[in-house]
mmCIF file of C-alpha atoms in Angstrom:
data_model
loop_
_atom_site.group_PDB
_atom_site.id
_atom_site.type_symbol
_atom_site.label_atom_id
_atom_site.label_comp_id
_atom_site.label_asym_id
_atom_site.label_seq_id
_atom_site.Cartn_x
_atom_site.Cartn_y
_atom_site.Cartn_z
ATOM 1 C CA MET A 1 15.109 16.294 9.660
ATOM 2 C CA SER A 2 12.598 17.487 7.020
ATOM 3 C CA THR A 3 9.034 16.824 7.771
ATOM 4 C CA LEU A 4 6.047 16.652 5.363
ATOM 5 C CA ASN A 5 2.854 18.606 6.003
ATOM 6 C CA LEU A 6 0.906 15.750 7.487
ATOM 7 C CA GLN A 7 -2.005 15.704 9.862
ATOM 8 C CA HIS A 8 -2.786 12.777 12.146
ATOM 9 C CA ILE A 9 -5.428 10.414 10.826
ATOM 10 C CA PRO A 10 -8.456 10.557 13.164
ATOM 11 C CA ARG A 11 -8.818 7.589 15.463
ATOM 12 C CA VAL A 12 -11.999 6.027 16.848
ATOM 13 C CA LYS A 13 -12.371 3.045 19.234
ATOM 14 C CA ASN A 14 -15.214 1.551 17.202
ATOM 15 C CA ILE A 15 -17.684 2.637 14.572
ATOM 16 C CA THR A 16 -21.135 1.836 13.212
ATOM 17 C CA LYS A 17 -21.834 1.356 9.524
ATOM 18 C CA GLU A 18 -23.850 4.658 9.441
ATOM 19 C CA GLU A 19 -21.036 6.600 11.148
ATOM 20 C CA PHE A 20 -18.477 5.209 8.766
ATOM 21 C CA ILE A 21 -20.448 6.069 5.663
ATOM 22 C CA THR A 22 -21.396 9.568 6.818
ATOM 23 C CA ASN A 23 -18.112 10.681 8.415
ATOM 24 C CA TYR A 24 -15.479 8.933 6.286
ATOM 25 C CA PHE A 25 -16.726 7.146 3.106
ATOM 26 C CA LYS A 26 -18.878 10.009 1.753
ATOM 27 C CA PRO A 27 -16.282 12.740 2.399
ATOM 28 C CA GLN A 28 -13.475 10.309 1.408
ATOM 29 C CA LYS A 29 -11.471 10.842 4.566
ATOM 30 C CA PRO A 30 -9.178 8.211 6.208
ATOM 31 C CA VAL A 31 -9.743 6.812 9.717
ATOM 32 C CA VAL A 32 -8.137 4.357 12.120
ATOM 33 C CA ILE A 33 -10.525 2.036 13.995
ATOM 34 C CA GLU A 34 -8.734 0.795 17.070
ATOM 35 C CA ARG A 35 -10.773 -2.035 18.502
ATOM 36 C CA PHE A 36 -12.721 -3.370 15.557
ATOM 37 C CA THR A 37 -10.967 -6.817 15.364
ATOM 38 C CA GLU A 38 -10.990 -7.710 19.052
ATOM 39 C CA ASP A 39 -13.681 -10.323 18.678
ATOM 40 C CA TRP A 40 -11.887 -12.034 15.725
ATOM 41 C CA PRO A 41 -9.885 -15.199 16.521
ATOM 42 C CA ALA A 42 -7.118 -13.492 14.470
ATOM 43 C CA TYR A 43 -6.788 -10.813 17.172
ATOM 44 C CA SER A 44 -5.304 -13.328 19.668
ATOM 45 C CA LYS A 45 -3.847 -15.810 17.157
ATOM 46 C CA TRP A 46 -2.290 -13.873 14.333
ATOM 47 C CA ASN A 47 1.397 -13.214 14.824
ATOM 48 C CA LEU A 48 4.581 -14.202 13.006
ATOM 49 C CA ASP A 49 4.919 -17.545 14.903
ATOM 50 C CA TYR A 50 1.388 -18.535 14.027
ATOM 51 C CA MET A 51 1.975 -17.740 10.343
ATOM 52 C CA LYS A 52 5.155 -19.803 10.478
ATOM 53 C CA ALA A 53 3.271 -22.746 12.055
ATOM 54 C CA ILE A 54 0.385 -22.666 9.643
ATOM 55 C CA ALA A 55 2.213 -21.739 6.378
ATOM 56 C CA GLY A 56 5.841 -22.637 7.046
ATOM 57 C CA ASP A 57 6.155 -24.975 4.038
ATOM 58 C CA LYS A 58 4.688 -22.514 1.548
ATOM 59 C CA THR A 59 7.007 -20.825 -0.895
ATOM 60 C CA VAL A 60 6.382 -17.067 -0.729
ATOM 61 C CA PRO A 61 7.258 -14.321 -3.298
ATOM 62 C CA LEU A 62 9.522 -11.611 -1.895
ATOM 63 C CA TYR A 63 10.106 -8.019 -3.047
ATOM 64 C CA ASP A 64 12.749 -5.418 -1.990
ATOM 65 C CA ASP A 65 13.128 -1.675 -2.634
ATOM 66 C CA ARG A 66 15.311 -1.929 -5.758
ATOM 67 C CA PRO A 67 14.272 0.513 -8.470
ATOM 68 C CA VAL A 68 11.973 -0.658 -11.273
ATOM 69 C CA ASP A 69 13.890 -2.374 -14.047
ATOM 70 C CA TYR A 70 12.498 -2.616 -17.616
ATOM 71 C CA LYS A 71 13.015 -6.394 -17.526
ATOM 72 C CA ASP A 72 10.797 -6.828 -14.536
ATOM 73 C CA GLY A 73 7.316 -8.027 -15.337
ATOM 74 C CA PHE A 74 4.315 -6.477 -13.586
ATOM 75 C CA ASN A 75 4.544 -7.439 -9.868
ATOM 76 C CA GLU A 76 7.310 -9.970 -10.571
ATOM 77 C CA PRO A 77 9.040 -11.080 -7.334
ATOM 78 C CA HIS A 78 12.784 -10.449 -6.689
ATOM 79 C CA ALA A 79 13.226 -13.665 -4.643
ATOM 80 C CA LYS A 80 11.418 -16.619 -3.170
ATOM 81 C CA MET A 81 11.738 -18.416 0.173
ATOM 82 C CA LYS A 82 9.862 -20.838 2.428
ATOM 83 C CA MET A 83 7.584 -18.990 4.825
ATOM 84 C CA SER A 84 9.371 -20.601 7.786
ATOM 85 C CA GLU A 85 12.746 -19.232 6.633
ATOM 86 C CA TYR A 86 11.238 -15.836 5.924
ATOM 87 C CA VAL A 87 9.736 -15.519 9.444
ATOM 88 C CA ASP A 88 13.060 -16.575 10.955
ATOM 89 C CA LEU A 89 14.819 -13.846 8.835
ATOM 90 C CA LEU A 90 12.269 -11.185 9.978
ATOM 91 C CA LYS A 91 12.902 -12.018 13.672
ATOM 92 C CA LYS A 92 16.645 -12.249 13.325
ATOM 93 C CA GLU A 93 17.645 -8.983 11.572
ATOM 94 C CA PRO A 94 16.269 -6.034 9.511
ATOM 95 C CA THR A 95 15.604 -7.155 5.901
ATOM 96 C CA LYS A 96 14.377 -5.252 2.864
ATOM 97 C CA TYR A 97 12.360 -8.312 1.752
ATOM 98 C CA ARG A 98 8.643 -7.895 1.877
ATOM 99 C CA ILE A 99 5.636 -10.027 0.833
ATOM 100 C CA PHE A 100 2.792 -8.146 -0.868
ATOM 101 C CA LEU A 101 -0.483 -9.106 -2.465
ATOM 102 C CA TRP A 102 -0.352 -12.651 -1.087
ATOM 103 C CA ASN A 103 -3.783 -14.139 -1.500
ATOM 104 C CA ILE A 104 -4.360 -16.102 1.692
ATOM 105 C CA LEU A 105 -7.615 -17.722 0.578
ATOM 106 C CA LYS A 106 -5.780 -19.416 -2.221
ATOM 107 C CA GLU A 107 -2.769 -20.386 -0.153
ATOM 108 C CA ILE A 108 -4.147 -21.184 3.290
ATOM 109 C CA PRO A 109 -7.949 -21.421 3.206
ATOM 110 C CA GLN A 110 -8.248 -22.161 6.931
ATOM 111 C CA LEU A 111 -7.139 -18.632 7.784
ATOM 112 C CA GLN A 112 -10.587 -17.623 6.652
ATOM 113 C CA ASN A 113 -11.937 -19.065 9.897
ATOM 114 C CA ASP A 114 -9.930 -16.424 11.882
ATOM 115 C CA PHE A 115 -11.767 -13.361 10.661
ATOM 116 C CA THR A 116 -15.199 -12.264 9.427
ATOM 117 C CA TYR A 117 -15.854 -9.793 6.568
ATOM 118 C CA PRO A 118 -16.842 -6.500 8.116
ATOM 119 C CA ASP A 119 -20.015 -4.681 7.136
ATOM 120 C CA PHE A 120 -18.936 -1.088 6.625
ATOM 121 C CA GLY A 121 -21.714 -0.522 4.076
ATOM 122 C CA LEU A 122 -19.460 -1.251 1.143
ATOM 123 C CA LYS A 123 -19.457 -4.452 -0.879
ATOM 124 C CA LEU A 124 -16.102 -6.085 -0.221
ATOM 125 C CA MET A 125 -14.357 -8.311 -2.815
ATOM 126 C CA LYS A 126 -14.417 -11.471 -0.738
ATOM 127 C CA SER A 127 -12.096 -13.452 -3.011
ATOM 128 C CA LEU A 128 -9.233 -10.975 -2.508
ATOM 129 C CA PRO A 129 -7.985 -10.802 1.128
ATOM 130 C CA MET A 130 -4.296 -9.963 0.684
ATOM 131 C CA LEU A 131 -1.459 -10.249 3.186
ATOM 132 C CA PHE A 132 1.612 -7.969 3.336
ATOM 133 C CA PHE A 133 4.706 -8.747 5.445
ATOM 134 C CA GLY A 134 7.827 -6.671 6.147
ATOM 135 C CA GLY A 135 11.003 -6.549 8.218
ATOM 136 C CA ARG A 136 12.080 -3.640 10.428
ATOM 137 C CA ASP A 137 12.619 -0.410 8.398
ATOM 138 C CA SER A 138 11.508 -2.027 5.115
ATOM 139 C CA HIS A 139 9.023 0.084 3.151
ATOM 140 C CA THR A 140 6.872 0.275 0.115
ATOM 141 C CA PHE A 141 7.273 2.974 -2.520
ATOM 142 C CA MET A 142 4.729 5.732 -2.409
ATOM 143 C CA HIS A 143 1.965 4.352 -4.711
ATOM 144 C CA TYR A 144 -1.710 4.001 -5.252
ATOM 145 C CA ASP A 145 -3.593 0.840 -6.274
ATOM 146 C CA ILE A 146 -4.385 0.173 -9.957
ATOM 147 C CA ASP A 147 -8.105 -0.196 -9.288
ATOM 148 C CA LEU A 148 -8.343 2.905 -6.968
ATOM 149 C CA ALA A 149 -10.298 0.714 -4.498
ATOM 150 C CA ASN A 150 -11.509 1.620 -1.022
ATOM 151 C CA ILE A 151 -9.059 -0.288 1.190
ATOM 152 C CA PHE A 152 -9.401 -1.578 4.781
ATOM 153 C CA HIS A 153 -5.883 -2.366 6.085
ATOM 154 C CA PHE A 154 -5.817 -4.548 9.228
ATOM 155 C CA HIS A 155 -2.405 -4.667 11.015
ATOM 156 C CA PHE A 156 -1.005 -7.506 13.086
ATOM 157 C CA GLU A 157 2.091 -7.691 15.288
ATOM 158 C CA GLY A 158 4.306 -4.707 15.833
ATOM 159 C CA LYS A 159 4.050 -1.137 14.464
ATOM 160 C CA LYS A 160 3.830 0.350 11.016
ATOM 161 C CA LEU A 161 4.032 3.989 9.799
ATOM 162 C CA CYS A 162 1.455 4.890 7.131
ATOM 163 C CA ILE A 163 1.602 8.140 5.102
ATOM 164 C CA LEU A 164 -1.289 8.968 2.828
ATOM 165 C CA PHE A 165 -2.039 11.567 0.150
ATOM 166 C CA ASP A 166 -5.193 12.004 -1.902
ATOM 167 C CA GLN A 167 -5.209 12.311 -5.715
ATOM 168 C CA LYS A 168 -5.408 16.160 -5.435
ATOM 169 C CA GLN A 169 -1.796 16.136 -4.335
ATOM 170 C CA ASN A 170 -0.466 14.536 -7.552
ATOM 171 C CA ASP A 171 1.104 17.756 -8.772
ATOM 172 C CA HIS A 172 3.478 17.838 -5.806
ATOM 173 C CA LEU A 173 4.481 14.212 -5.518
ATOM 174 C CA TYR A 174 6.871 13.608 -8.496
ATOM 175 C CA LYS A 175 4.454 11.122 -9.958
ATOM 176 C CA ILE A 176 5.938 8.852 -12.656
ATOM 177 C CA PRO A 177 3.829 9.136 -15.859
ATOM 178 C CA HIS A 178 2.098 5.957 -17.122
ATOM 179 C CA SER A 179 2.555 4.513 -13.711
ATOM 180 C CA LEU A 180 1.148 4.220 -10.162
ATOM 181 C CA ILE A 181 4.253 5.317 -8.225
ATOM 182 C CA THR A 182 6.225 8.427 -7.405
ATOM 183 C CA ARG A 183 10.020 8.712 -7.816
ATOM 184 C CA GLU A 184 11.458 5.714 -6.005
ATOM 185 C CA ASP A 185 14.435 7.667 -4.638
ATOM 186 C CA ILE A 186 12.250 9.869 -2.418
ATOM 187 C CA ASP A 187 12.396 8.864 1.282
ATOM 188 C CA PHE A 188 8.887 9.880 2.426
ATOM 189 C CA SER A 189 9.767 9.240 6.065
ATOM 190 C CA ASN A 190 12.600 11.842 5.839
ATOM 191 C CA PRO A 191 12.323 13.786 2.546
ATOM 192 C CA ASP A 192 15.089 15.992 1.145
ATOM 193 C CA PHE A 193 13.290 19.244 0.239
ATOM 194 C CA ASP A 194 16.365 20.647 -1.485
ATOM 195 C CA LYS A 195 16.119 17.791 -3.964
ATOM 196 C CA TRP A 196 12.341 17.528 -4.023
ATOM 197 C CA PRO A 197 10.980 21.063 -3.330
ATOM 198 C CA ALA A 198 7.487 20.417 -4.563
ATOM 199 C CA LEU A 199 6.894 18.030 -1.604
ATOM 200 C CA GLU A 200 6.752 21.050 0.689
ATOM 201 C CA ASN A 201 3.345 21.903 -0.938
ATOM 202 C CA ALA A 202 1.844 18.428 -0.451
ATOM 203 C CA LYS A 203 -0.739 17.991 2.296
ATOM 204 C CA GLY A 204 -1.264 14.532 3.630
ATOM 205 C CA TRP A 205 -2.088 12.251 6.518
ATOM 206 C CA GLN A 206 -0.120 9.932 8.817
ATOM 207 C CA CYS A 207 -0.651 7.303 11.505
ATOM 208 C CA GLU A 208 1.146 4.594 13.347
ATOM 209 C CA LEU A 209 -0.745 1.330 13.132
ATOM 210 C CA HIS A 210 -0.624 -1.221 15.988
ATOM 211 C CA HIS A 211 -1.781 -4.817 16.389
ATOM 212 C CA GLY A 212 -5.465 -5.278 15.620
ATOM 213 C CA GLU A 213 -6.068 -1.760 14.277
ATOM 214 C CA VAL A 214 -7.678 -1.079 10.903
ATOM 215 C CA LEU A 215 -6.873 1.852 8.638
ATOM 216 C CA TYR A 216 -9.450 2.918 6.043
ATOM 217 C CA MET A 217 -7.781 4.325 2.911
ATOM 218 C CA PRO A 218 -10.315 6.082 0.603
ATOM 219 C CA GLU A 219 -10.410 5.618 -3.162
ATOM 220 C CA GLY A 220 -7.145 6.113 -4.992
ATOM 221 C CA TYR A 221 -5.236 7.367 -1.948
ATOM 222 C CA TRP A 222 -1.442 7.277 -2.323
ATOM 223 C CA HIS A 223 0.126 5.220 0.462
ATOM 224 C CA TYR A 224 3.694 4.725 1.790
ATOM 225 C CA MET A 225 4.101 2.044 4.468
ATOM 226 C CA LYS A 226 7.182 1.623 6.662
ATOM 227 C CA TYR A 227 7.525 -1.288 9.069
ATOM 228 C CA LEU A 228 8.860 0.107 12.315
ATOM 229 C CA THR A 229 9.052 -3.485 13.617
ATOM 230 C CA PRO A 230 8.588 -6.797 11.772
ATOM 231 C CA GLY A 231 4.932 -7.378 11.195
ATOM 232 C CA PHE A 232 2.172 -8.074 8.714
ATOM 233 C CA SER A 233 -1.202 -6.688 7.571
ATOM 234 C CA MET A 234 -4.284 -7.903 5.683
ATOM 235 C CA SER A 235 -6.098 -5.704 3.154
ATOM 236 C CA LEU A 236 -9.761 -6.080 2.174
ATOM 237 C CA ARG A 237 -11.041 -3.890 -0.688
ATOM 238 C CA ALA A 238 -14.249 -2.569 -2.130
ATOM 239 C CA ILE A 239 -14.544 -1.303 -5.722
ATOM 240 C CA ALA A 240 -14.260 2.436 -6.417
ATOM 241 C CA ARG A 241 -17.724 3.983 -6.335
ATOM 242 C CA HIS A 242 -16.917 7.535 -7.494
ATOM 243 C CA PRO A 243 -17.484 7.596 -11.297
ATOM 244 C CA LYS A 244 -14.264 9.518 -11.957
ATOM 245 C CA ASN A 245 -12.259 6.950 -9.963
ATOM 246 C CA LEU A 246 -14.039 4.030 -11.532
ATOM 247 C CA GLY A 247 -13.174 5.417 -14.954
ATOM 248 C CA LYS A 248 -9.530 5.839 -13.982
ATOM 249 C CA ALA A 249 -9.443 2.290 -12.635
ATOM 250 C CA ILE A 250 -10.836 0.867 -15.916
ATOM 251 C CA TYR A 251 -8.292 2.908 -17.886
ATOM 252 C CA ASN A 252 -5.388 1.703 -15.659
ATOM 253 C CA VAL A 253 -6.291 -1.959 -15.987
ATOM 254 C CA LEU A 254 -7.286 -2.059 -19.645
ATOM 255 C CA ILE A 255 -4.966 0.520 -21.232
ATOM 256 C CA MET A 256 -2.254 2.073 -19.047
ATOM 257 C CA ARG A 257 -0.719 -1.163 -17.768
ATOM 258 C CA HIS A 258 -0.523 -2.752 -21.218
ATOM 259 C CA PHE A 259 0.852 0.435 -22.831
ATOM 260 C CA ASP A 260 3.588 0.604 -20.159
ATOM 261 C CA ASN A 261 4.505 -3.081 -20.636
ATOM 262 C CA LEU A 262 4.667 -2.606 -24.443
ATOM 263 C CA MET A 263 6.956 0.450 -24.097
ATOM 264 C CA ARG A 264 9.263 -1.454 -21.725
ATOM 265 C CA ARG A 265 9.573 -4.212 -24.358
ATOM 266 C CA VAL A 266 10.164 -1.779 -27.217
ATOM 267 C CA LYS A 267 12.373 0.855 -25.551
ATOM 268 C CA GLY A 268 13.869 -1.043 -22.618
ATOM 269 C CA GLN A 269 15.595 0.906 -19.830
ATOM 270 C CA LYS A 270 15.319 4.143 -21.829
ATOM 271 C CA TRP A 271 11.588 4.109 -21.231
ATOM 272 C CA ILE A 272 12.028 3.855 -17.453
ATOM 273 C CA ASP A 273 14.712 6.581 -17.464
ATOM 274 C CA TRP A 274 12.493 8.888 -19.610
ATOM 275 C CA LYS A 275 9.594 8.385 -17.188
ATOM 276 C CA ASN A 276 11.778 9.177 -14.166
ATOM 277 C CA GLN A 277 13.064 12.318 -15.868
ATOM 278 C CA GLN A 278 9.539 13.387 -16.841
ATOM 279 C CA ALA A 279 8.405 13.084 -13.215
ATOM 280 C CA ILE A 280 10.826 15.844 -12.302
ATOM 281 C CA ILE A 281 10.286 18.008 -15.457
ATOM 282 C CA ARG A 282 6.465 17.923 -15.165
ATOM 283 C CA THR A 283 6.466 18.625 -11.406
ATOM 284 C CA GLN A 284 8.901 21.575 -11.739
ATOM 285 C CA LYS A 285 6.723 22.947 -14.548
ATOM 286 C CA ARG A 286 3.640 22.875 -12.274
ATOM 287 C CA ILE A 287 5.319 24.562 -9.287
ATOM 288 C CA ASN A 288 6.816 27.236 -11.503
#
């Protein structure tokens, strides 16, 4: 089995605001905080059965790991299902279907009573707590967020593998141009270095997240998430503070996304194929 050059993300039991800012936010380093949520009602309540009970009749958008198609709109779901059916599916068998970017405040406002917004010294976007669900062995593509936000990722039920890279590793990751993802055919949990030799030069981080733990992902960090068991997570985010990252975020939202959508409409699948090819050509050029 090929293994990436990954160091374990540091873990702390708990953390003060001052410690977080000094040791992790300012140097832009990830950290797992193990016991931060233990006084939240969510710590004892949030599991798949509770979500089924509270949101069972909601129709949820589902995504799988099929490659990007030029006809797909930005974040357009691949399927829809009632939450009760989806939880039953998660518990019955492995499934590729995931929920991501599901705004719980909009859908189930009473879930807000189960947690409090943490004070890590960063101003959180309180209207955007997002939930993410996945079945055993389902995974996200390696990607970073369009707004390069600081992300606090709270995990509930089961176990999840998280692999992170900072933006300095872009040259080694087969990044797709005009996009926020790497080549979708790379398995970051078991990469083929014969096919993707540049990955051997990438230096990253990893952790296994368990119920109630929170992972801090600094601004613009690439992340790949693999559900080792069925489970779900909630992300809270704070706007990018580093001027360079803020500039990139504005460019992504106002220009890059619209340019990419225009090219999909004009060139169709040829545009997607060209981008995938360029990811290899440009990476090879850099390592040579």
